């Protein structure tokens, strides 16, 4: 099967100081949802004993290790190398998007610069990632929802997804986003709603609250009407949602 011309080509750049090799396989599967990773590089000092666990993982996923010695103790020299490579790739014109894997706020300016150049920028990192780096990406995905932490794998029933209470600000974010893209009758296409939410909060992901699909997350809020509409493609339906209070509000305004 040939890659479609319109498919997004991604450069995946990984800061090894900020990710465990146990995350790599599920992480690459996640990245594949957004495009084809045509460039895959990981940066670190591969002469250290702790890097031994990476060898098989990198071979299995065809990720090229870039050696960066730690010239000064306590300094992360991989950052500058990754940034230089990212700019070289940008000017080569060989990709239409970047995936930066790190929890380091030092990549905030890089993400901003890449977006200024019209690139799609995905960020992947731990929940501790500083807000400025998250906000600089088109979308930011937490490693903790891609795969459980190594120590969590020993817990019983790991296949069950734990539901998390949705904060009031997230409920309001969804409601505002629905109103932003709704038609005159208050109906909003769910795909447009999802895109609007991500523009406002790149780290939003229904999986953060225990729902694998946005549709199920929306249903769980209990504040929206849901309408599944037929399309020209049999078997595929478009989902529209509307604030339950929309009709009542409109009648009062009249």
PDB file of N, CA, C and O in Angstrom, residues 180-253:
ATOM      1  N   UNK A 180     -19.579  27.726  20.462  1.00  0.00           N
ATOM      2  CA  UNK A 180     -18.745  28.451  19.500  1.00  0.00           C
ATOM      3  C   UNK A 180     -18.959  27.969  18.064  1.00  0.00           C
ATOM      4  O   UNK A 180     -18.859  28.756  17.116  1.00  0.00           O
ATOM      5  N   UNK A 181     -19.210  26.670  17.880  1.00  0.00           N
ATOM      6  CA  UNK A 181     -19.299  26.112  16.528  1.00  0.00           C
ATOM      7  C   UNK A 181     -20.721  25.691  16.145  1.00  0.00           C
ATOM      8  O   UNK A 181     -20.938  25.175  15.046  1.00  0.00           O
ATOM      9  N   UNK A 182     -21.694  25.943  17.019  1.00  0.00           N
ATOM     10  CA  UNK A 182     -23.066  25.505  16.771  1.00  0.00           C
ATOM     11  C   UNK A 182     -23.745  26.334  15.691  1.00  0.00           C
ATOM     12  O   UNK A 182     -23.408  27.506  15.465  1.00  0.00           O
ATOM     13  N   UNK A 183     -24.722  25.719  15.011  1.00  0.00           N
ATOM     14  CA  UNK A 183     -25.514  26.442  14.017  1.00  0.00           C
ATOM     15  C   UNK A 183     -26.631  27.207  14.725  1.00  0.00           C
ATOM     16  O   UNK A 183     -26.695  27.241  15.959  1.00  0.00           O
ATOM     17  N   UNK A 184     -27.542  27.804  13.958  1.00  0.00           N
ATOM     18  CA  UNK A 184     -28.597  28.631  14.549  1.00  0.00           C
ATOM     19  C   UNK A 184     -29.546  27.841  15.432  1.00  0.00           C
ATOM     20  O   UNK A 184     -30.213  28.411  16.304  1.00  0.00           O
ATOM     21  N   UNK A 185     -29.621  26.537  15.210  1.00  0.00           N
ATOM     22  CA  UNK A 185     -30.484  25.694  16.026  1.00  0.00           C
ATOM     23  C   UNK A 185     -29.754  25.083  17.215  1.00  0.00           C
ATOM     24  O   UNK A 185     -30.308  24.243  17.941  1.00  0.00           O
ATOM     25  N   UNK A 186     -28.491  25.489  17.395  1.00  0.00           N
ATOM     26  CA  UNK A 186     -27.728  25.021  18.549  1.00  0.00           C
ATOM     27  C   UNK A 186     -26.974  23.733  18.344  1.00  0.00           C
ATOM     28  O   UNK A 186     -26.253  23.284  19.239  1.00  0.00           O
ATOM     29  N   UNK A 187     -27.092  23.100  17.156  1.00  0.00           N
ATOM     30  CA  UNK A 187     -26.425  21.827  16.895  1.00  0.00           C
ATOM     31  C   UNK A 187     -24.996  22.047  16.423  1.00  0.00           C
ATOM     32  O   UNK A 187     -24.734  22.928  15.611  1.00  0.00           O
ATOM     33  N   UNK A 188     -24.076  21.243  16.943  1.00  0.00           N
ATOM     34  CA  UNK A 188     -22.660  21.336  16.583  1.00  0.00           C
ATOM     35  C   UNK A 188     -22.142  19.961  16.197  1.00  0.00           C
ATOM     36  O   UNK A 188     -22.414  18.970  16.881  1.00  0.00           O
ATOM     37  N   UNK A 189     -21.413  19.892  15.085  1.00  0.00           N
ATOM     38  CA  UNK A 189     -20.790  18.642  14.654  1.00  0.00           C
ATOM     39  C   UNK A 189     -19.691  18.279  15.645  1.00  0.00           C
ATOM     40  O   UNK A 189     -18.844  19.109  15.977  1.00  0.00           O
ATOM     41  N   UNK A 190     -19.723  17.040  16.132  1.00  0.00           N
ATOM     42  CA  UNK A 190     -18.795  16.632  17.188  1.00  0.00           C
ATOM     43  C   UNK A 190     -17.335  16.796  16.768  1.00  0.00           C
ATOM     44  O   UNK A 190     -16.489  17.155  17.586  1.00  0.00           O
ATOM     45  N   UNK A 191     -17.030  16.541  15.495  1.00  0.00           N
ATOM     46  CA  UNK A 191     -15.658  16.702  15.022  1.00  0.00           C
ATOM     47  C   UNK A 191     -15.175  18.137  15.156  1.00  0.00           C
ATOM     48  O   UNK A 191     -14.035  18.395  15.559  1.00  0.00           O
ATOM     49  N   UNK A 192     -16.062  19.087  14.843  1.00  0.00           N
ATOM     50  CA  UNK A 192     -15.716  20.504  14.983  1.00  0.00           C
ATOM     51  C   UNK A 192     -15.544  20.888  16.441  1.00  0.00           C
ATOM     52  O   UNK A 192     -14.685  21.711  16.794  1.00  0.00           O
ATOM     53  N   UNK A 193     -16.368  20.297  17.298  1.00  0.00           N
ATOM     54  CA  UNK A 193     -16.260  20.563  18.740  1.00  0.00           C
ATOM     55  C   UNK A 193     -14.909  20.102  19.263  1.00  0.00           C
ATOM     56  O   UNK A 193     -14.222  20.823  20.004  1.00  0.00           O
ATOM     57  N   UNK A 194     -14.502  18.883  18.862  1.00  0.00           N
ATOM     58  CA  UNK A 194     -13.212  18.357  19.298  1.00  0.00           C
ATOM     59  C   UNK A 194     -12.057  19.235  18.875  1.00  0.00           C
ATOM     60  O   UNK A 194     -11.134  19.498  19.660  1.00  0.00           O
ATOM     61  N   UNK A 195     -12.110  19.721  17.631  1.00  0.00           N
ATOM     62  CA  UNK A 195     -11.043  20.603  17.134  1.00  0.00           C
ATOM     63  C   UNK A 195     -11.006  21.919  17.901  1.00  0.00           C
ATOM     64  O   UNK A 195      -9.929  22.438  18.207  1.00  0.00           O
ATOM     65  N   UNK A 196     -12.187  22.472  18.211  1.00  0.00           N
ATOM     66  CA  UNK A 196     -12.243  23.732  18.948  1.00  0.00           C
ATOM     67  C   UNK A 196     -11.685  23.566  20.361  1.00  0.00           C
ATOM     68  O   UNK A 196     -10.942  24.429  20.857  1.00  0.00           O
ATOM     69  N   UNK A 197     -12.012  22.455  21.004  1.00  0.00           N
ATOM     70  CA  UNK A 197     -11.498  22.204  22.356  1.00  0.00           C
ATOM     71  C   UNK A 197      -9.975  22.149  22.349  1.00  0.00           C
ATOM     72  O   UNK A 197      -9.307  22.737  23.214  1.00  0.00           O
ATOM     73  N   UNK A 198      -9.402  21.479  21.345  1.00  0.00           N
ATOM     74  CA  UNK A 198      -7.945  21.343  21.280  1.00  0.00           C
ATOM     75  C   UNK A 198      -7.263  22.676  20.991  1.00  0.00           C
ATOM     76  O   UNK A 198      -6.137  22.911  21.429  1.00  0.00           O
ATOM     77  N   UNK A 199      -7.940  23.550  20.241  1.00  0.00           N
ATOM     78  CA  UNK A 199      -7.362  24.878  20.008  1.00  0.00           C
ATOM     79  C   UNK A 199      -7.255  25.654  21.312  1.00  0.00           C
ATOM     80  O   UNK A 199      -6.316  26.418  21.530  1.00  0.00           O
ATOM     81  N   UNK A 200      -8.226  25.445  22.172  1.00  0.00           N
ATOM     82  CA  UNK A 200      -8.246  26.157  23.447  1.00  0.00           C
ATOM     83  C   UNK A 200      -7.360  25.489  24.495  1.00  0.00           C
ATOM     84  O   UNK A 200      -6.743  26.171  25.323  1.00  0.00           O
ATOM     85  N   UNK A 201      -7.336  24.155  24.482  1.00  0.00           N
ATOM     86  CA  UNK A 201      -6.563  23.409  25.489  1.00  0.00           C
ATOM     87  C   UNK A 201      -5.939  22.185  24.832  1.00  0.00           C
ATOM     88  O   UNK A 201      -6.544  21.122  24.777  1.00  0.00           O
ATOM     89  N   UNK A 202      -4.691  22.316  24.340  1.00  0.00           N
ATOM     90  CA  UNK A 202      -4.032  21.224  23.610  1.00  0.00           C
ATOM     91  C   UNK A 202      -3.895  19.917  24.374  1.00  0.00           C
ATOM     92  O   UNK A 202      -3.770  18.855  23.756  1.00  0.00           O
ATOM     93  N   UNK A 203      -3.923  19.965  25.688  1.00  0.00           N
ATOM     94  CA  UNK A 203      -3.734  18.743  26.476  1.00  0.00           C
ATOM     95  C   UNK A 203      -5.039  17.981  26.716  1.00  0.00           C
ATOM     96  O   UNK A 203      -5.022  16.914  27.326  1.00  0.00           O
ATOM     97  N   UNK A 204      -6.166  18.522  26.211  1.00  0.00           N
ATOM     98  CA  UNK A 204      -7.429  17.832  26.439  1.00  0.00           C
ATOM     99  C   UNK A 204      -7.436  16.479  25.728  1.00  0.00           C
ATOM    100  O   UNK A 204      -7.040  16.366  24.567  1.00  0.00           O
ATOM    101  N   UNK A 205      -7.898  15.470  26.428  1.00  0.00           N
ATOM    102  CA  UNK A 205      -8.023  14.133  25.852  1.00  0.00           C
ATOM    103  C   UNK A 205      -9.064  13.397  26.681  1.00  0.00           C
ATOM    104  O   UNK A 205      -8.959  13.351  27.907  1.00  0.00           O
ATOM    105  N   UNK A 206     -10.079  12.858  26.027  1.00  0.00           N
ATOM    106  CA  UNK A 206     -11.126  12.161  26.774  1.00  0.00           C
ATOM    107  C   UNK A 206     -10.557  11.005  27.592  1.00  0.00           C
ATOM    108  O   UNK A 206     -11.119  10.613  28.621  1.00  0.00           O
ATOM    109  N   UNK A 207      -9.405  10.467  27.169  1.00  0.00           N
ATOM    110  CA  UNK A 207      -8.783   9.367  27.907  1.00  0.00           C
ATOM    111  C   UNK A 207      -8.257   9.814  29.265  1.00  0.00           C
ATOM    112  O   UNK A 207      -8.050   8.981  30.154  1.00  0.00           O
ATOM    113  N   UNK A 208      -8.037  11.121  29.430  1.00  0.00           N
ATOM    114  CA  UNK A 208      -7.617  11.630  30.735  1.00  0.00           C
ATOM    115  C   UNK A 208      -8.680  11.350  31.804  1.00  0.00           C
ATOM    116  O   UNK A 208      -8.383  11.315  33.002  1.00  0.00           O
ATOM    117  N   UNK A 209      -9.927  11.166  31.364  1.00  0.00           N
ATOM    118  CA  UNK A 209     -11.044  10.971  32.290  1.00  0.00           C
ATOM    119  C   UNK A 209     -11.633   9.567  32.196  1.00  0.00           C
ATOM    120  O   UNK A 209     -12.719   9.303  32.728  1.00  0.00           O
ATOM    121  N   UNK A 210     -10.908   8.673  31.501  1.00  0.00           N
ATOM    122  CA  UNK A 210     -11.317   7.279  31.455  1.00  0.00           C
ATOM    123  C   UNK A 210     -12.193   6.891  30.287  1.00  0.00           C
ATOM    124  O   UNK A 210     -12.781   5.801  30.291  1.00  0.00           O
ATOM    125  N   UNK A 211     -12.294   7.759  29.252  1.00  0.00           N
ATOM    126  CA  UNK A 211     -13.140   7.456  28.097  1.00  0.00           C
ATOM    127  C   UNK A 211     -12.283   7.392  26.835  1.00  0.00           C
ATOM    128  O   UNK A 211     -11.606   8.360  26.481  1.00  0.00           O
ATOM    129  N   UNK A 212     -12.334   6.259  26.148  1.00  0.00           N
ATOM    130  CA  UNK A 212     -11.498   6.080  24.959  1.00  0.00           C
ATOM    131  C   UNK A 212     -11.993   6.897  23.772  1.00  0.00           C
ATOM    132  O   UNK A 212     -11.224   7.206  22.871  1.00  0.00           O
ATOM    133  N   UNK A 213     -13.284   7.250  23.782  1.00  0.00           N
ATOM    134  CA  UNK A 213     -13.864   8.020  22.690  1.00  0.00           C
ATOM    135  C   UNK A 213     -14.489   9.308  23.214  1.00  0.00           C
ATOM    136  O   UNK A 213     -15.078   9.335  24.292  1.00  0.00           O
ATOM    137  N   UNK A 214     -14.390  10.366  22.391  1.00  0.00           N
ATOM    138  CA  UNK A 214     -14.980  11.649  22.780  1.00  0.00           C
ATOM    139  C   UNK A 214     -16.495  11.529  22.923  1.00  0.00           C
ATOM    140  O   UNK A 214     -17.086  12.155  23.804  1.00  0.00           O
ATOM    141  N   UNK A 215     -17.121  10.722  22.071  1.00  0.00           N
ATOM    142  CA  UNK A 215     -18.579  10.550  22.135  1.00  0.00           C
ATOM    143  C   UNK A 215     -19.023  10.058  23.504  1.00  0.00           C
ATOM    144  O   UNK A 215     -19.971  10.593  24.096  1.00  0.00           O
ATOM    145  N   UNK A 216     -18.348   9.052  24.030  1.00  0.00           N
ATOM    146  CA  UNK A 216     -18.709   8.510  25.340  1.00  0.00           C
ATOM    147  C   UNK A 216     -18.466   9.523  26.455  1.00  0.00           C
ATOM    148  O   UNK A 216     -19.218   9.594  27.430  1.00  0.00           O
ATOM    149  N   UNK A 217     -17.398  10.292  26.295  1.00  0.00           N
ATOM    150  CA  UNK A 217     -17.115  11.346  27.273  1.00  0.00           C
ATOM    151  C   UNK A 217     -18.239  12.377  27.286  1.00  0.00           C
ATOM    152  O   UNK A 217     -18.722  12.782  28.352  1.00  0.00           O
ATOM    153  N   UNK A 218     -18.670  12.796  26.094  1.00  0.00           N
ATOM    154  CA  UNK A 218     -19.746  13.786  25.974  1.00  0.00           C
ATOM    155  C   UNK A 218     -21.031  13.250  26.615  1.00  0.00           C
ATOM    156  O   UNK A 218     -21.734  13.957  27.345  1.00  0.00           O
ATOM    157  N   UNK A 219     -21.349  11.980  26.353  1.00  0.00           N
ATOM    158  CA  UNK A 219     -22.547  11.370  26.938  1.00  0.00           C
ATOM    159  C   UNK A 219     -22.488  11.388  28.459  1.00  0.00           C
ATOM    160  O   UNK A 219     -23.490  11.614  29.141  1.00  0.00           O
ATOM    161  N   UNK A 220     -21.293  11.138  29.003  1.00  0.00           N
ATOM    162  CA  UNK A 220     -21.147  11.050  30.455  1.00  0.00           C
ATOM    163  C   UNK A 220     -21.424  12.378  31.159  1.00  0.00           C
ATOM    164  O   UNK A 220     -21.774  12.400  32.338  1.00  0.00           O
ATOM    165  N   UNK A 221     -21.274  13.489  30.443  1.00  0.00           N
ATOM    166  CA  UNK A 221     -21.489  14.805  31.058  1.00  0.00           C
ATOM    167  C   UNK A 221     -22.968  15.041  31.364  1.00  0.00           C
ATOM    168  O   UNK A 221     -23.305  15.780  32.294  1.00  0.00           O
ATOM    169  N   UNK A 222     -23.854  14.433  30.558  1.00  0.00           N
ATOM    170  CA  UNK A 222     -25.285  14.525  30.813  1.00  0.00           C
ATOM    171  C   UNK A 222     -25.906  15.879  30.567  1.00  0.00           C
ATOM    172  O   UNK A 222     -26.996  16.172  31.071  1.00  0.00           O
ATOM    173  N   UNK A 223     -25.236  16.741  29.811  1.00  0.00           N
ATOM    174  CA  UNK A 223     -25.767  18.096  29.580  1.00  0.00           C
ATOM    175  C   UNK A 223     -26.016  18.372  28.102  1.00  0.00           C
ATOM    176  O   UNK A 223     -26.340  19.500  27.727  1.00  0.00           O
ATOM    177  N   UNK A 224     -25.884  17.327  27.256  1.00  0.00           N
ATOM    178  CA  UNK A 224     -26.049  17.521  25.823  1.00  0.00           C
ATOM    179  C   UNK A 224     -27.064  16.558  25.227  1.00  0.00           C
ATOM    180  O   UNK A 224     -27.169  15.403  25.649  1.00  0.00           O
ATOM    181  N   UNK A 225     -27.813  17.067  24.237  1.00  0.00           N
ATOM    182  CA  UNK A 225     -28.604  16.200  23.373  1.00  0.00           C
ATOM    183  C   UNK A 225     -27.663  15.652  22.307  1.00  0.00           C
ATOM    184  O   UNK A 225     -26.744  16.355  21.873  1.00  0.00           O
ATOM    185  N   UNK A 226     -27.902  14.428  21.881  1.00  0.00           N
ATOM    186  CA  UNK A 226     -27.049  13.802  20.866  1.00  0.00           C
ATOM    187  C   UNK A 226     -27.909  13.335  19.699  1.00  0.00           C
ATOM    188  O   UNK A 226     -28.927  12.667  19.891  1.00  0.00           O
ATOM    189  N   UNK A 227     -27.493  13.698  18.493  1.00  0.00           N
ATOM    190  CA  UNK A 227     -28.229  13.332  17.285  1.00  0.00           C
ATOM    191  C   UNK A 227     -27.277  12.660  16.299  1.00  0.00           C
ATOM    192  O   UNK A 227     -26.302  13.277  15.857  1.00  0.00           O
ATOM    193  N   UNK A 228     -27.543  11.395  15.984  1.00  0.00           N
ATOM    194  CA  UNK A 228     -26.731  10.665  15.014  1.00  0.00           C
ATOM    195  C   UNK A 228     -27.398  10.763  13.645  1.00  0.00           C
ATOM    196  O   UNK A 228     -28.516  10.275  13.455  1.00  0.00           O
ATOM    197  N   UNK A 229     -26.702  11.370  12.686  1.00  0.00           N
ATOM    198  CA  UNK A 229     -27.297  11.645  11.383  1.00  0.00           C
ATOM    199  C   UNK A 229     -26.666  10.772  10.299  1.00  0.00           C
ATOM    200  O   UNK A 229     -25.449  10.569  10.274  1.00  0.00           O
ATOM    201  N   UNK A 230     -27.518  10.287   9.404  1.00  0.00           N
ATOM    202  CA  UNK A 230     -27.053   9.466   8.290  1.00  0.00           C
ATOM    203  C   UNK A 230     -26.200  10.291   7.331  1.00  0.00           C
ATOM    204  O   UNK A 230     -26.380  11.507   7.202  1.00  0.00           O
ATOM    205  N   UNK A 231     -25.266   9.621   6.671  1.00  0.00           N
ATOM    206  CA  UNK A 231     -24.435  10.253   5.646  1.00  0.00           C
ATOM    207  C   UNK A 231     -24.608   9.475   4.341  1.00  0.00           C
ATOM    208  O   UNK A 231     -25.298   8.461   4.289  1.00  0.00           O
ATOM    209  N   UNK A 232     -23.983   9.977   3.280  1.00  0.00           N
ATOM    210  CA  UNK A 232     -24.064   9.290   1.992  1.00  0.00           C
ATOM    211  C   UNK A 232     -23.362   7.938   2.024  1.00  0.00           C
ATOM    212  O   UNK A 232     -23.593   7.077   1.183  1.00  0.00           O
ATOM    213  N   UNK A 233     -22.498   7.759   3.003  1.00  0.00           N
ATOM    214  CA  UNK A 233     -21.779   6.492   3.166  1.00  0.00           C
ATOM    215  C   UNK A 233     -22.541   5.620   4.157  1.00  0.00           C
ATOM    216  O   UNK A 233     -22.594   5.916   5.354  1.00  0.00           O
ATOM    217  N   UNK A 234     -23.167   4.556   3.653  1.00  0.00           N
ATOM    218  CA  UNK A 234     -23.965   3.690   4.504  1.00  0.00           C
ATOM    219  C   UNK A 234     -23.106   3.094   5.636  1.00  0.00           C
ATOM    220  O   UNK A 234     -22.016   2.626   5.422  1.00  0.00           O
ATOM    221  N   UNK A 235     -23.649   3.136   6.805  1.00  0.00           N
ATOM    222  CA  UNK A 235     -22.936   2.583   7.962  1.00  0.00           C
ATOM    223  C   UNK A 235     -22.155   3.618   8.740  1.00  0.00           C
ATOM    224  O   UNK A 235     -21.686   3.361   9.840  1.00  0.00           O
ATOM    225  N   UNK A 236     -21.981   4.816   8.155  1.00  0.00           N
ATOM    226  CA  UNK A 236     -21.264   5.891   8.839  1.00  0.00           C
ATOM    227  C   UNK A 236     -22.240   7.005   9.193  1.00  0.00           C
ATOM    228  O   UNK A 236     -22.985   7.487   8.339  1.00  0.00           O
ATOM    229  N   UNK A 237     -22.249   7.379  10.455  1.00  0.00           N
ATOM    230  CA  UNK A 237     -23.136   8.449  10.906  1.00  0.00           C
ATOM    231  C   UNK A 237     -22.307   9.604  11.477  1.00  0.00           C
ATOM    232  O   UNK A 237     -21.247   9.382  12.050  1.00  0.00           O
ATOM    233  N   UNK A 238     -22.793  10.812  11.267  1.00  0.00           N
ATOM    234  CA  UNK A 238     -22.179  11.987  11.862  1.00  0.00           C
ATOM    235  C   UNK A 238     -22.903  12.314  13.159  1.00  0.00           C
ATOM    236  O   UNK A 238     -24.138  12.272  13.214  1.00  0.00           O
ATOM    237  N   UNK A 239     -22.143  12.625  14.182  1.00  0.00           N
ATOM    238  CA  UNK A 239     -22.724  12.901  15.494  1.00  0.00           C
ATOM    239  C   UNK A 239     -22.767  14.406  15.737  1.00  0.00           C
ATOM    240  O   UNK A 239     -21.752  15.096  15.605  1.00  0.00           O
ATOM    241  N   UNK A 240     -23.961  14.890  16.061  1.00  0.00           N
ATOM    242  CA  UNK A 240     -24.154  16.299  16.400  1.00  0.00           C
ATOM    243  C   UNK A 240     -24.623  16.389  17.848  1.00  0.00           C
ATOM    244  O   UNK A 240     -25.358  15.505  18.333  1.00  0.00           O
ATOM    245  N   UNK A 241     -24.221  17.429  18.530  1.00  0.00           N
ATOM    246  CA  UNK A 241     -24.627  17.595  19.929  1.00  0.00           C
ATOM    247  C   UNK A 241     -25.149  19.010  20.151  1.00  0.00           C
ATOM    248  O   UNK A 241     -24.807  19.942  19.423  1.00  0.00           O
ATOM    249  N   UNK A 242     -26.000  19.150  21.173  1.00  0.00           N
ATOM    250  CA  UNK A 242     -26.579  20.450  21.499  1.00  0.00           C
ATOM    251  C   UNK A 242     -26.795  20.565  22.996  1.00  0.00           C
ATOM    252  O   UNK A 242     -27.157  19.581  23.662  1.00  0.00           O
ATOM    253  N   UNK A 243     -26.560  21.750  23.520  1.00  0.00           N
ATOM    254  CA  UNK A 243     -26.811  22.025  24.934  1.00  0.00           C
ATOM    255  C   UNK A 243     -28.287  21.743  25.238  1.00  0.00           C
ATOM    256  O   UNK A 243     -29.178  22.239  24.547  1.00  0.00           O
ATOM    257  N   UNK A 244     -28.551  20.935  26.261  1.00  0.00           N
ATOM    258  CA  UNK A 244     -29.935  20.586  26.602  1.00  0.00           C
ATOM    259  C   UNK A 244     -30.788  21.817  26.917  1.00  0.00           C
ATOM    260  O   UNK A 244     -32.018  21.807  26.741  1.00  0.00           O
ATOM    261  N   UNK A 245     -30.143  22.869  27.396  1.00  0.00           N
ATOM    262  CA  UNK A 245     -30.878  24.072  27.787  1.00  0.00           C
ATOM    263  C   UNK A 245     -31.050  25.054  26.632  1.00  0.00           C
ATOM    264  O   UNK A 245     -31.599  26.141  26.818  1.00  0.00           O
ATOM    265  N   UNK A 246     -30.589  24.702  25.434  1.00  0.00           N
ATOM    266  CA  UNK A 246     -30.611  25.644  24.313  1.00  0.00           C
ATOM    267  C   UNK A 246     -32.030  26.093  23.975  1.00  0.00           C
ATOM    268  O   UNK A 246     -32.309  27.295  23.853  1.00  0.00           O
ATOM    269  N   UNK A 247     -32.952  25.152  23.803  1.00  0.00           N
ATOM    270  CA  UNK A 247     -34.317  25.480  23.406  1.00  0.00           C
ATOM    271  C   UNK A 247     -34.991  26.362  24.449  1.00  0.00           C
ATOM    272  O   UNK A 247     -35.661  27.356  24.114  1.00  0.00           O
ATOM    273  N   UNK A 248     -34.809  26.029  25.714  1.00  0.00           N
ATOM    274  CA  UNK A 248     -35.406  26.807  26.789  1.00  0.00           C
ATOM    275  C   UNK A 248     -34.865  28.232  26.805  1.00  0.00           C
ATOM    276  O   UNK A 248     -35.613  29.189  26.981  1.00  0.00           O
ATOM    277  N   UNK A 249     -33.568  28.377  26.585  1.00  0.00           N
ATOM    278  CA  UNK A 249     -32.950  29.697  26.539  1.00  0.00           C
ATOM    279  C   UNK A 249     -33.494  30.523  25.385  1.00  0.00           C
ATOM    280  O   UNK A 249     -33.780  31.709  25.526  1.00  0.00           O
ATOM    281  N   UNK A 250     -33.608  29.878  24.223  1.00  0.00           N
ATOM    282  CA  UNK A 250     -34.073  30.575  23.030  1.00  0.00           C
ATOM    283  C   UNK A 250     -35.517  31.059  23.196  1.00  0.00           C
ATOM    284  O   UNK A 250     -35.851  32.167  22.794  1.00  0.00           O
ATOM    285  N   UNK A 251     -36.347  30.232  23.826  1.00  0.00           N
ATOM    286  CA  UNK A 251     -37.753  30.620  24.013  1.00  0.00           C
ATOM    287  C   UNK A 251     -37.878  31.798  24.958  1.00  0.00           C
ATOM    288  O   UNK A 251     -38.745  32.663  24.790  1.00  0.00           O
ATOM    289  N   UNK A 252     -37.012  31.883  25.956  1.00  0.00           N
ATOM    290  CA  UNK A 252     -37.045  33.007  26.896  1.00  0.00           C
ATOM    291  C   UNK A 252     -36.616  34.298  26.199  1.00  0.00           C
ATOM    292  O   UNK A 252     -37.175  35.370  26.466  1.00  0.00           O
ATOM    293  N   UNK A 253     -35.631  34.182  25.311  1.00  0.00           N
ATOM    294  CA  UNK A 253     -35.142  35.365  24.614  1.00  0.00           C
ATOM    295  C   UNK A 253     -36.184  35.922  23.642  1.00  0.00           C
ATOM    296  O   UNK A 253     -36.253  37.119  23.394  1.00  0.00           O
TER     297      UNK A 253
END
